Amino acid sequence: MEHTHVIYENAFGIAFYLPTPNTSNLDAQVVFRDLGFYLSLDELKQFSYQAVESLSKKQCADCPHQDNCRSLLVRTPSSKMDMAISKNELYLLRELLDHTILRLEAQNYMTFALN
């Protein structure tokens, strides 16, 4: 991936952007499992919020594999797509999204503070 700038990566996935000339918006490509999302900062925040909401949902009470069972349904920024995810994957997804948001906001702040 030539000329990509990695924003953040963990064991679950990677977030990066492709810099384009004359653009100030920082959209991120977030890739995990077999999925890739091209998201704005607001969409990243929405996705992170939906991940937090999914953690509050009940799982099967007697399931011996609660942390690894893909029984949680997470809304994605795409209105036509939700995804099944395990609790362990959800924690890693939140980490990926939250660190990406933090780094994009810091970069955005530095860009505008220095201009």
PDB file of C-alpha atoms in Angstrom:
ATOM      1  CA  MET A   1       0.000   0.000   0.000  1.00  0.00           C
ATOM      2  CA  GLU A   2       2.098   2.802  -1.336  1.00  0.00           C
ATOM      3  CA  HIS A   3       1.586   6.262   0.131  1.00  0.00           C
ATOM      4  CA  THR A   4      -0.811   5.104   2.806  1.00  0.00           C
ATOM      5  CA  HIS A   5      -0.542   6.573   6.263  1.00  0.00           C
ATOM      6  CA  VAL A   6      -1.364   4.132   9.037  1.00  0.00           C
ATOM      7  CA  ILE A   7      -3.411   5.833  11.726  1.00  0.00           C
ATOM      8  CA  TYR A   8      -3.681   2.900  14.121  1.00  0.00           C
ATOM      9  CA  GLU A   9      -3.564  -0.871  14.055  1.00  0.00           C
ATOM     10  CA  ASN A  10      -4.148  -3.654  16.537  1.00  0.00           C
ATOM     11  CA  ALA A  11      -4.589  -7.431  16.430  1.00  0.00           C
ATOM     12  CA  PHE A  12      -8.100  -6.989  15.003  1.00  0.00           C
ATOM     13  CA  GLY A  13      -7.583  -4.496  12.201  1.00  0.00           C
ATOM     14  CA  ILE A  14      -5.998  -1.388  10.779  1.00  0.00           C
ATOM     15  CA  ALA A  15      -7.042   2.191  10.094  1.00  0.00           C
ATOM     16  CA  PHE A  16      -5.264   4.270   7.486  1.00  0.00           C
ATOM     17  CA  TYR A  17      -5.811   7.085   5.031  1.00  0.00           C
ATOM     18  CA  LEU A  18      -4.626   7.901   1.573  1.00  0.00           C
ATOM     19  CA  PRO A  19      -3.522  11.529   1.417  1.00  0.00           C
ATOM     20  CA  THR A  20      -4.920  13.407  -1.522  1.00  0.00           C
ATOM     21  CA  PRO A  21      -3.767  16.819  -2.682  1.00  0.00           C
ATOM     22  CA  ASN A  22      -5.905  19.852  -1.890  1.00  0.00           C
ATOM     23  CA  THR A  23      -8.143  18.120   0.616  1.00  0.00           C
ATOM     24  CA  SER A  24      -8.422  18.924   4.283  1.00  0.00           C
ATOM     25  CA  ASN A  25     -10.904  16.264   5.329  1.00  0.00           C
ATOM     26  CA  LEU A  26      -9.471  13.219   7.036  1.00  0.00           C
ATOM     27  CA  ASP A  27     -11.498  10.183   6.117  1.00  0.00           C
ATOM     28  CA  ALA A  28     -10.176   6.850   7.288  1.00  0.00           C
ATOM     29  CA  GLN A  29     -10.230   3.426   5.746  1.00  0.00           C
ATOM     30  CA  VAL A  30     -10.910   0.956   8.577  1.00  0.00           C
ATOM     31  CA  VAL A  31     -10.297  -2.707   7.744  1.00  0.00           C
ATOM     32  CA  PHE A  32     -10.996  -5.676  10.025  1.00  0.00           C
ATOM     33  CA  ARG A  33     -11.987  -9.278   9.470  1.00  0.00           C
ATOM     34  CA  ASP A  34     -13.045  -9.324   5.802  1.00  0.00           C
ATOM     35  CA  LEU A  35     -14.614  -5.867   5.880  1.00  0.00           C
ATOM     36  CA  GLY A  36     -13.419  -2.431   4.880  1.00  0.00           C
ATOM     37  CA  PHE A  37     -15.171   0.849   5.669  1.00  0.00           C
ATOM     38  CA  TYR A  38     -14.302   4.299   4.331  1.00  0.00           C
ATOM     39  CA  LEU A  39     -15.505   6.581   7.122  1.00  0.00           C
ATOM     40  CA  SER A  40     -15.543  10.258   8.001  1.00  0.00           C
ATOM     41  CA  LEU A  41     -14.695  11.353  11.530  1.00  0.00           C
ATOM     42  CA  ASP A  42     -18.394  11.690  12.368  1.00  0.00           C
ATOM     43  CA  GLU A  43     -19.086   8.194  11.039  1.00  0.00           C
ATOM     44  CA  LEU A  44     -16.208   6.806  13.109  1.00  0.00           C
ATOM     45  CA  LYS A  45     -17.741   8.395  16.202  1.00  0.00           C
ATOM     46  CA  GLN A  46     -21.156   6.980  15.343  1.00  0.00           C
ATOM     47  CA  PHE A  47     -19.673   3.509  14.825  1.00  0.00           C
ATOM     48  CA  SER A  48     -17.832   3.702  18.160  1.00  0.00           C
ATOM     49  CA  TYR A  49     -21.049   4.755  19.900  1.00  0.00           C
ATOM     50  CA  GLN A  50     -22.906   1.814  18.352  1.00  0.00           C
ATOM     51  CA  ALA A  51     -20.150  -0.528  19.558  1.00  0.00           C
ATOM     52  CA  VAL A  52     -20.574   0.780  23.111  1.00  0.00           C
ATOM     53  CA  GLU A  53     -24.342   0.335  22.831  1.00  0.00           C
ATOM     54  CA  SER A  54     -23.879  -3.262  21.712  1.00  0.00           C
ATOM     55  CA  LEU A  55     -21.909  -4.081  24.852  1.00  0.00           C
ATOM     56  CA  SER A  56     -24.974  -3.316  26.951  1.00  0.00           C
ATOM     57  CA  LYS A  57     -27.088  -5.900  25.132  1.00  0.00           C
ATOM     58  CA  LYS A  58     -27.750  -9.243  26.772  1.00  0.00           C
ATOM     59  CA  GLN A  59     -26.035 -12.352  25.545  1.00  0.00           C
ATOM     60  CA  CYS A  60     -27.190 -15.922  26.026  1.00  0.00           C
ATOM     61  CA  ALA A  61     -27.059 -16.470  29.787  1.00  0.00           C
ATOM     62  CA  ASP A  62     -25.961 -20.093  29.672  1.00  0.00           C
ATOM     63  CA  CYS A  63     -23.536 -19.867  26.743  1.00  0.00           C
ATOM     64  CA  PRO A  64     -20.128 -21.327  27.663  1.00  0.00           C
ATOM     65  CA  HIS A  65     -18.463 -19.287  24.892  1.00  0.00           C
ATOM     66  CA  GLN A  66     -19.858 -15.818  25.648  1.00  0.00           C
ATOM     67  CA  ASP A  67     -16.646 -13.924  24.925  1.00  0.00           C
ATOM     68  CA  ASN A  68     -15.981 -15.664  21.602  1.00  0.00           C
ATOM     69  CA  CYS A  69     -19.522 -16.268  20.364  1.00  0.00           C
ATOM     70  CA  ARG A  70     -20.594 -13.828  17.660  1.00  0.00           C
ATOM     71  CA  SER A  71     -23.916 -13.139  19.334  1.00  0.00           C
ATOM     72  CA  LEU A  72     -23.687  -9.333  19.499  1.00  0.00           C
ATOM     73  CA  LEU A  73     -25.169  -7.330  16.656  1.00  0.00           C
ATOM     74  CA  VAL A  74     -23.440  -4.017  15.952  1.00  0.00           C
ATOM     75  CA  ARG A  75     -24.921  -1.314  13.739  1.00  0.00           C
ATOM     76  CA  THR A  76     -22.467   0.062  11.231  1.00  0.00           C
ATOM     77  CA  PRO A  77     -22.497   3.563   9.744  1.00  0.00           C
ATOM     78  CA  SER A  78     -24.093   1.991   6.676  1.00  0.00           C
ATOM     79  CA  SER A  79     -27.853   2.063   7.217  1.00  0.00           C
ATOM     80  CA  LYS A  80     -28.245  -1.254   5.423  1.00  0.00           C
ATOM     81  CA  MET A  81     -25.603  -3.259   7.249  1.00  0.00           C
ATOM     82  CA  ASP A  82     -25.204  -4.620  10.762  1.00  0.00           C
ATOM     83  CA  MET A  83     -22.593  -7.166  11.761  1.00  0.00           C
ATOM     84  CA  ALA A  84     -22.413 -10.069  14.172  1.00  0.00           C
ATOM     85  CA  ILE A  85     -19.419  -9.850  16.463  1.00  0.00           C
ATOM     86  CA  SER A  86     -18.078 -11.487  19.617  1.00  0.00           C
ATOM     87  CA  LYS A  87     -17.445  -9.621  22.851  1.00  0.00           C
ATOM     88  CA  ASN A  88     -13.673 -10.027  22.431  1.00  0.00           C
ATOM     89  CA  GLU A  89     -13.849  -8.706  18.861  1.00  0.00           C
ATOM     90  CA  LEU A  90     -16.034  -5.834  20.028  1.00  0.00           C
ATOM     91  CA  TYR A  91     -13.426  -4.699  22.556  1.00  0.00           C
ATOM     92  CA  LEU A  92     -10.762  -4.762  19.834  1.00  0.00           C
ATOM     93  CA  LEU A  93     -13.056  -2.924  17.406  1.00  0.00           C
ATOM     94  CA  ARG A  94     -13.706  -0.210  19.995  1.00  0.00           C
ATOM     95  CA  GLU A  95      -9.977   0.146  20.599  1.00  0.00           C
ATOM     96  CA  LEU A  96      -9.362   0.456  16.855  1.00  0.00           C
ATOM     97  CA  LEU A  97     -12.135   3.019  16.381  1.00  0.00           C
ATOM     98  CA  ASP A  98     -11.366   5.077  19.497  1.00  0.00           C
ATOM     99  CA  HIS A  99      -7.629   5.335  18.797  1.00  0.00           C
ATOM    100  CA  THR A 100      -8.378   6.250  15.193  1.00  0.00           C
ATOM    101  CA  ILE A 101     -10.778   8.986  16.330  1.00  0.00           C
ATOM    102  CA  LEU A 102      -8.264  10.319  18.845  1.00  0.00           C
ATOM    103  CA  ARG A 103      -5.449  10.463  16.317  1.00  0.00           C
ATOM    104  CA  LEU A 104      -7.580  12.050  13.597  1.00  0.00           C
ATOM    105  CA  GLU A 105      -8.838  14.693  16.028  1.00  0.00           C
ATOM    106  CA  ALA A 106      -5.285  15.415  17.185  1.00  0.00           C
ATOM    107  CA  GLN A 107      -4.112  15.711  13.581  1.00  0.00           C
ATOM    108  CA  ASN A 108      -7.075  17.933  12.741  1.00  0.00           C
ATOM    109  CA  TYR A 109      -6.305  20.146  15.746  1.00  0.00           C
ATOM    110  CA  MET A 110      -2.642  20.449  14.802  1.00  0.00           C
ATOM    111  CA  THR A 111      -3.508  21.274  11.195  1.00  0.00           C
ATOM    112  CA  PHE A 112      -5.803  24.125  12.186  1.00  0.00           C
ATOM    113  CA  ALA A 113      -3.682  25.311  15.121  1.00  0.00           C
ATOM    114  CA  LEU A 114      -0.622  25.728  12.940  1.00  0.00           C
ATOM    115  CA  ASN A 115      -2.431  27.610  10.180  1.00  0.00           C
TER     116      ASN A 115
END
